[in-house]
CSV table of C-alpha atoms in Angstrom, one decimal:
chain,number,residue,atom,x,y,z
A,1,MET,CA,-0.4,0.3,0.1
A,2,THR,CA,1.3,3.2,-1.2
A,3,GLU,CA,0.4,7.2,1.5
A,4,THR,CA,0.0,9.9,-0.6
A,5,THR,CA,-0.2,12.8,1.2
A,6,GLN,CA,-0.6,16.7,1.7
A,7,PRO,CA,0.1,18.8,5.1
A,8,PRO,CA,-2.4,17.1,7.6
A,9,SER,CA,-5.7,19.6,7.8
A,10,LYS,CA,-8.3,19.5,9.9
A,11,GLN,CA,-10.9,18.8,6.8
A,12,SER,CA,-8.6,16.4,5.3
A,13,ILE,CA,-10.3,13.4,3.9
A,14,GLY,CA,-9.4,10.4,4.1
A,15,VAL,CA,-10.4,7.9,0.2
A,16,ALA,CA,-8.9,5.0,-0.2
A,17,LEU,CA,-8.3,3.3,-3.4
A,18,ILE,CA,-9.3,-0.1,-4.5
A,19,ALA,CA,-9.6,-1.7,-8.1
A,20,PRO,CA,-12.8,-4.0,-7.3
A,21,GLY,CA,-12.8,-5.2,-11.1
A,22,GLY,CA,-10.4,-3.6,-13.9
A,23,TYR,CA,-7.2,-3.0,-13.6
A,24,ALA,CA,-6.0,0.9,-14.9
A,25,PRO,CA,-4.8,0.9,-18.4
A,26,ASP,CA,-3.6,4.8,-18.4
A,27,GLU,CA,-1.1,5.1,-15.5
A,28,ALA,CA,-0.7,8.9,-16.2
A,29,ALA,CA,-4.7,9.2,-15.0
A,30,LEU,CA,-4.0,7.1,-12.3
A,31,ALA,CA,-1.2,9.8,-11.0
A,32,ARG,CA,-3.3,12.5,-12.1
A,33,GLY,CA,-6.3,11.4,-10.1
A,34,ILE,CA,-4.5,10.9,-6.9
A,35,LEU,CA,-2.9,14.4,-7.2
A,36,ALA,CA,-6.8,15.7,-8.0
A,37,LEU,CA,-7.5,14.3,-4.7
A,38,GLN,CA,-4.6,15.5,-2.9
A,39,SER,CA,-6.1,19.1,-5.0
A,40,GLN,CA,-9.1,19.1,-3.1
A,41,GLY,CA,-8.5,18.5,0.4
A,42,CYS,CA,-8.1,14.4,1.0
A,43,VAL,CA,-5.1,12.3,2.1
A,44,VAL,CA,-5.4,9.0,-0.5
A,45,TYR,CA,-4.6,5.6,0.9
A,46,ASP,CA,-3.7,3.8,-2.9
A,47,TYR,CA,-4.3,-0.3,-2.2
A,48,TYR,CA,-4.2,-0.6,-6.0
A,49,ASP,CA,-1.0,-2.4,-7.1
A,50,PRO,CA,-0.4,-1.6,-10.9
A,51,ALA,CA,1.9,-4.7,-10.9
A,52,ALA,CA,0.2,-6.8,-9.0
A,53,LYS,CA,-3.0,-6.9,-12.2
A,54,TYR,CA,-4.5,-10.0,-12.9
A,55,LEU,CA,-5.5,-10.9,-16.4
A,56,ARG,CA,-8.0,-8.3,-17.0
A,57,PHE,CA,-8.4,-7.5,-13.3
A,58,GLY,CA,-6.5,-5.4,-11.0
A,59,GLY,CA,-4.9,-8.2,-9.3
A,60,THR,CA,-6.0,-12.1,-7.9
A,61,ASP,CA,-10.6,-11.8,-6.6
A,62,ALA,CA,-8.1,-13.0,-3.0
A,63,ALA,CA,-6.2,-9.8,-3.8
A,64,ARG,CA,-9.1,-7.4,-5.1
A,65,VAL,CA,-11.2,-8.4,-1.7
A,66,GLU,CA,-8.4,-7.6,0.5
A,67,GLN,CA,-8.2,-4.0,-0.8
A,68,ILE,CA,-11.2,-3.7,0.4
A,69,TYR,CA,-10.6,-4.6,3.7
A,70,ALA,CA,-7.4,-3.0,4.3
A,71,ALA,CA,-8.8,0.4,3.0
A,72,ILE,CA,-12.3,-0.6,5.7
A,73,ASP,CA,-10.0,-1.5,8.8
A,74,ASN,CA,-8.0,1.6,8.4
A,75,PRO,CA,-9.8,4.2,10.8
A,76,GLN,CA,-8.4,7.2,8.6
A,77,VAL,CA,-10.2,6.0,5.3
A,78,GLN,CA,-13.5,8.0,5.2
A,79,ILE,CA,-13.6,7.1,0.8
A,80,VAL,CA,-13.6,4.0,-0.8
A,81,LEU,CA,-13.1,5.0,-4.3
A,82,ALA,CA,-13.0,2.4,-6.9
A,83,ILE,CA,-10.7,3.7,-9.5
A,84,ARG,CA,-12.3,2.2,-12.1
A,85,GLY,CA,-15.1,-0.4,-12.7
A,86,SER,CA,-14.9,-2.4,-16.5
A,87,TYR,CA,-15.8,-6.1,-14.6
A,88,GLY,CA,-14.9,-8.2,-11.8
A,89,MET,CA,-16.9,-6.6,-8.9
A,90,SER,CA,-19.8,-9.4,-9.2
A,91,ARG,CA,-16.8,-12.1,-8.6
A,92,LEU,CA,-15.9,-10.9,-5.5
A,93,LEU,CA,-19.6,-10.8,-3.3
A,94,PRO,CA,-19.5,-14.2,-2.3
A,95,LEU,CA,-15.9,-13.5,-0.8
A,96,LEU,CA,-16.9,-10.6,1.2
A,97,ASP,CA,-18.5,-10.3,4.3
A,98,LEU,CA,-20.7,-7.1,3.0
A,99,HIS,CA,-21.4,-6.7,6.6
A,100,ARG,CA,-18.7,-6.0,7.8
A,101,LEU,CA,-18.7,-3.9,4.9
A,102,ALA,CA,-21.4,-1.9,6.1
A,103,ALA,CA,-20.3,-1.8,9.8
A,104,SER,CA,-17.3,0.0,8.7
A,105,LYS,CA,-19.2,3.3,8.1
A,106,LYS,CA,-16.8,3.8,4.9
A,107,ILE,CA,-18.7,5.7,2.0
A,108,PHE,CA,-18.1,3.1,-0.7
A,109,VAL,CA,-18.0,5.0,-3.9
A,110,GLY,CA,-18.4,4.2,-8.6
A,111,HIS,CA,-20.7,3.3,-11.1
A,112,SER,CA,-20.4,0.9,-13.5
A,113,ASP,CA,-19.2,-2.7,-12.5
A,114,VAL,CA,-19.5,-0.9,-9.0
A,115,THR,CA,-23.1,-0.8,-9.3
A,116,ALA,CA,-22.9,-4.5,-8.2
A,117,LEU,CA,-21.3,-3.9,-4.7
A,118,HIS,CA,-23.7,-1.0,-4.2
A,119,LEU,CA,-26.9,-2.9,-4.5
A,120,ALA,CA,-25.7,-6.0,-2.4
A,121,LEU,CA,-25.3,-3.8,0.0
A,122,LEU,CA,-28.5,-2.2,0.4
A,123,ALA,CA,-29.8,-5.9,-0.7
A,124,GLN,CA,-28.0,-7.5,2.5
A,125,THR,CA,-27.8,-4.7,4.4
A,126,GLY,CA,-30.1,-1.8,4.6
A,127,ALA,CA,-26.7,0.0,3.9
A,128,THR,CA,-26.8,3.7,1.1
A,129,SER,CA,-23.8,3.8,-1.0
A,130,VAL,CA,-22.2,7.0,-3.2
A,131,ALA,CA,-22.9,5.8,-7.1
A,132,GLY,CA,-20.7,8.6,-8.6
A,133,PRO,CA,-17.1,9.8,-9.6
A,134,MET,CA,-14.3,7.2,-10.2
A,135,LEU,CA,-10.3,7.7,-9.9
A,136,CYS,CA,-9.1,7.2,-13.5
A,137,GLY,CA,-11.9,8.2,-15.8
A,138,ASP,CA,-13.0,11.0,-13.8
A,139,PHE,CA,-10.4,12.6,-11.0
A,140,GLY,CA,-7.9,11.3,-13.9
A,141,GLU,CA,-8.7,13.3,-16.4
A,142,ALA,CA,-6.8,16.2,-18.0
A,143,GLU,CA,-8.9,18.3,-17.6
A,144,LEU,CA,-11.7,17.9,-14.4
A,145,SER,CA,-15.5,18.4,-14.7
A,146,GLU,CA,-16.3,21.1,-12.3
A,147,TYR,CA,-19.8,19.9,-12.8
A,148,THR,CA,-19.2,16.5,-11.6
A,149,MET,CA,-16.7,17.9,-8.8
A,150,SER,CA,-19.4,20.0,-7.3
A,151,HIS,CA,-22.0,17.7,-7.6
A,152,PHE,CA,-19.6,14.9,-6.1
A,153,TRP,CA,-18.8,17.1,-2.8
A,154,GLN,CA,-22.6,18.2,-2.6
A,155,CYS,CA,-23.3,14.9,-2.2
A,156,LEU,CA,-21.4,14.0,0.5
A,157,ARG,CA,-21.8,17.5,2.1
A,158,GLN,CA,-25.4,18.3,2.4
A,159,PRO,CA,-28.2,16.3,3.8
A,160,GLU,CA,-30.4,17.3,1.6
A,161,GLN,CA,-29.3,17.5,-2.5
A,162,VAL,CA,-31.3,19.3,-5.2
A,163,LEU,CA,-31.2,18.1,-9.0
A,164,GLN,CA,-32.8,20.3,-11.6
A,165,ILE,CA,-32.6,18.9,-14.0
A,166,SER,CA,-34.3,20.1,-18.2
A,167,ALA,CA,-35.3,17.4,-19.7
A,168,PRO,CA,-38.1,18.0,-22.2
A,169,GLY,CA,-41.2,15.8,-23.2
A,170,ASN,CA,-41.5,13.0,-20.2
A,171,PRO,CA,-44.3,12.2,-18.4
A,172,VAL,CA,-45.7,14.9,-15.2
A,173,VAL,CA,-44.8,12.9,-12.0
A,174,ASN,CA,-45.0,13.5,-8.3
A,175,VAL,CA,-43.2,10.3,-6.7
A,176,SER,CA,-41.3,9.6,-3.5
A,177,GLY,CA,-39.5,6.1,-2.5
A,178,THR,CA,-36.5,4.2,-2.3
A,179,LEU,CA,-33.3,6.0,-4.8
A,180,TRP,CA,-31.6,3.5,-6.4
A,181,GLY,CA,-30.3,1.4,-9.3
A,182,GLY,CA,-27.0,2.3,-11.4
A,183,ASN,CA,-26.2,0.0,-14.1
A,184,LEU,CA,-28.1,-1.8,-16.6
A,185,ALA,CA,-26.3,-4.4,-17.2
A,186,MET,CA,-25.6,-5.3,-13.8
A,187,LEU,CA,-28.6,-5.2,-12.4
A,188,ASN,CA,-29.7,-7.7,-14.7
A,189,HIS,CA,-26.7,-9.9,-13.7
A,190,LEU,CA,-28.0,-9.8,-10.2
A,191,ILE,CA,-31.5,-10.8,-11.2
A,192,GLY,CA,-32.3,-13.8,-9.3
A,193,THR,CA,-29.6,-13.6,-6.7
A,194,SER,CA,-29.7,-12.8,-3.0
A,195,TYR,CA,-27.7,-9.5,-4.3
A,196,LEU,CA,-30.6,-7.3,-5.3
A,197,PRO,CA,-32.2,-5.3,-3.7
A,198,GLN,CA,-37.1,-6.0,-3.5
A,199,ILE,CA,-37.1,-2.0,-3.8
A,200,GLU,CA,-41.1,-1.3,-3.4
A,201,ASP,CA,-42.5,1.7,-4.9
A,202,GLY,CA,-39.0,3.2,-5.4
A,203,ILE,CA,-37.0,5.1,-8.2
A,204,LEU,CA,-35.0,3.3,-10.6
A,205,PHE,CA,-32.2,5.6,-12.3
A,206,LEU,CA,-30.7,3.7,-14.7
A,207,GLU,CA,-27.4,3.5,-17.2
A,208,ASP,CA,-25.2,2.1,-19.8
A,209,ILE,CA,-22.8,2.5,-22.4
A,210,GLY,CA,-22.0,0.1,-25.6
A,211,GLU,CA,-25.6,-1.5,-25.5
A,212,HIS,CA,-27.5,-0.8,-29.2
A,213,PRO,CA,-30.7,-0.2,-28.1
A,214,TYR,CA,-32.3,-4.1,-28.6
A,215,ARG,CA,-29.8,-5.3,-25.8
A,216,ILE,CA,-30.7,-2.2,-23.8
A,217,GLU,CA,-34.9,-3.2,-24.4
A,218,ARG,CA,-34.1,-7.1,-23.7
A,219,MET,CA,-32.8,-6.3,-20.7
A,220,MET,CA,-35.8,-3.5,-19.5
A,221,LEU,CA,-38.2,-6.1,-20.9
A,222,GLN,CA,-35.9,-9.1,-18.6
A,223,LEU,CA,-36.8,-6.8,-15.6
A,224,GLN,CA,-40.2,-5.9,-16.2
A,225,TYR,CA,-40.9,-9.7,-16.7
A,226,ALA,CA,-39.7,-10.5,-13.6
A,227,GLY,CA,-41.5,-7.9,-11.9
A,228,ILE,CA,-39.3,-5.4,-10.7
A,229,LEU,CA,-40.2,-2.7,-13.0
A,230,GLY,CA,-43.7,-2.9,-11.8
A,231,ARG,CA,-43.0,-2.1,-8.6
A,232,GLN,CA,-41.6,0.9,-9.2
A,233,GLN,CA,-43.1,4.4,-9.0
A,234,ALA,CA,-40.7,5.7,-11.9
A,235,ILE,CA,-37.6,5.1,-13.5
A,236,VAL,CA,-34.7,7.3,-14.7
A,237,LEU,CA,-32.8,6.8,-17.8
A,238,GLY,CA,-29.3,8.5,-17.3
A,239,ASP,CA,-26.3,7.8,-20.0
A,240,PHE,CA,-26.9,5.3,-22.8
A,241,SER,CA,-24.4,6.2,-25.7
A,242,ASN,CA,-21.2,4.2,-28.0
A,243,TYR,CA,-23.2,2.0,-29.5
A,244,ARG,CA,-23.9,2.1,-33.3
A,245,LEU,CA,-26.8,1.5,-35.2
A,246,ALA,CA,-26.7,-0.1,-38.7
A,247,ASP,CA,-28.5,-0.8,-42.1
A,248,TYR,CA,-30.3,-3.5,-41.0
A,249,ASP,CA,-31.9,-1.4,-37.7
A,250,ASN,CA,-34.7,-0.2,-40.6
A,251,GLY,CA,-34.8,3.1,-38.1
A,252,TYR,CA,-35.3,1.1,-35.1
A,253,ASP,CA,-33.1,4.0,-33.5
A,254,PHE,CA,-33.4,4.2,-29.3
A,255,ASP,CA,-36.2,6.5,-29.3
A,256,ALA,CA,-38.4,3.4,-31.4
A,257,MET,CA,-36.5,1.5,-28.7
A,258,LEU,CA,-38.2,3.9,-25.8
A,259,ALA,CA,-41.5,4.4,-27.5
A,260,TYR,CA,-42.0,0.7,-27.1
A,261,LEU,CA,-41.3,0.7,-23.5
A,262,ARG,CA,-43.2,3.5,-22.4
A,263,ALA,CA,-45.9,1.8,-24.2
A,264,HIS,CA,-45.6,-1.2,-22.6
A,265,VAL,CA,-43.8,-0.7,-19.1
A,266,PRO,CA,-46.8,0.5,-17.1
A,267,VAL,CA,-44.3,2.8,-15.0
A,268,PRO,CA,-43.5,6.8,-15.9
A,269,ILE,CA,-40.0,6.6,-17.6
A,270,LEU,CA,-37.9,9.4,-18.1
A,271,THR,CA,-35.2,10.5,-19.3
A,272,GLY,CA,-32.2,12.9,-19.5
A,273,LEU,CA,-30.6,12.0,-16.0
A,274,PRO,CA,-26.5,13.3,-16.8
A,275,PHE,CA,-25.1,10.5,-15.0
A,276,GLY,CA,-23.6,6.7,-16.7
A,277,HIS,CA,-20.4,7.3,-18.7
A,278,ILE,CA,-20.0,10.5,-19.6
A,279,ARG,CA,-18.2,13.9,-18.1
A,280,ASP,CA,-20.7,15.3,-16.9
A,281,LYS,CA,-22.5,13.0,-14.1
A,282,VAL,CA,-24.3,13.8,-11.0
A,283,THR,CA,-23.2,11.7,-7.6
A,284,LEU,CA,-26.7,9.3,-6.5
A,285,PRO,CA,-26.7,8.1,-2.8
A,286,VAL,CA,-28.0,4.3,-3.8
A,287,GLY,CA,-30.6,3.2,-1.3
A,288,ALA,CA,-31.1,7.1,0.5
A,289,GLN,CA,-34.9,8.7,0.3
A,290,ALA,CA,-35.8,10.7,-2.9
A,291,GLN,CA,-38.8,12.7,-3.9
A,292,LEU,CA,-39.4,12.9,-8.3
A,293,ARG,CA,-41.2,16.1,-10.2
A,294,SER,CA,-41.2,16.5,-13.5
A,295,ASP,CA,-43.2,18.4,-16.1
A,296,ALA,CA,-43.2,18.1,-19.5
A,297,HIS,CA,-39.6,20.9,-19.8
A,298,ARG,CA,-37.8,19.7,-16.8
A,299,PHE,CA,-37.3,17.4,-13.6
A,300,GLN,CA,-36.3,17.9,-10.2
A,301,LEU,CA,-35.2,15.5,-8.5
A,302,THR,CA,-34.9,16.3,-4.3
A,303,ILE,CA,-32.9,13.2,-1.6
A,304,GLN,CA,-32.8,12.8,1.3
A,305,ASN,CA,-29.1,12.1,2.2
A,306,PRO,CA,-27.7,9.5,5.2
A,307,LEU,CA,-23.3,9.9,4.2
A,308,ILE,CA,-22.7,12.9,5.3
A,309,LEU,CA,-18.6,13.4,5.9
A,310,ALA,CA,-17.5,14.3,9.6
A,311,SER,CA,-16.4,17.7,9.9
């Protein structure tokens, strides 16, 4: 473990870096991310060893579990931040003591593949975690997104988070419930397991990358057929990008897929949430209570956040 520090201060925040899934393909981004965290008042505890990568993972399964345990056992750590997603978190779920993770009171942060940890913690312990930025793809950017950084620290420092999103064309809703979700493929991956929370009357947010609209539709229908979508108050879609259409699609694009889902899923589906594999993203506490209000032009998501950093 390498510890990188700045001059200690009362406001210093301990951030542990772990690689629960893939390894960092760009070590320059890794270094930039550490410097960015330090510049924002953090003391960084780096439990990721680039030399120990295994296959496509940031270490063997056992080594990645040890990274997580080392992070939660460090009393100076408040935030446990994934360096990236890719794939591998769900391989670790049977190896982890999720109640030990929840009892540590650390704030687990990440998105994409890290969705598996968010959902497993919520399902088995009721613990809230944070769908938000990661080290390499966000803190490690050559130029930081002020939008992403401000929403991240707002989420961790304010008990109430109010997101005002301009998003025309959505249905009118006014609902309250548990805010949950994350990466669509990972959520589908956990259907039928003890790692998927059974949320009633929730507000489900979803995102994905590189998935053709027919694959998105297929996964959404799987959630519908499994009885999950029908139990929600609303579904809010984030970014679904980086896919490629072909001549064979014959006009079947994202909008066509969305129209089909809205006609067949008996729950309001909203679009326009700035969350996912994008530069400018909001940070969302998975398992928090929230209220969603929308009209034909915009929506407002008000979140009661139980994860507040100690001052």
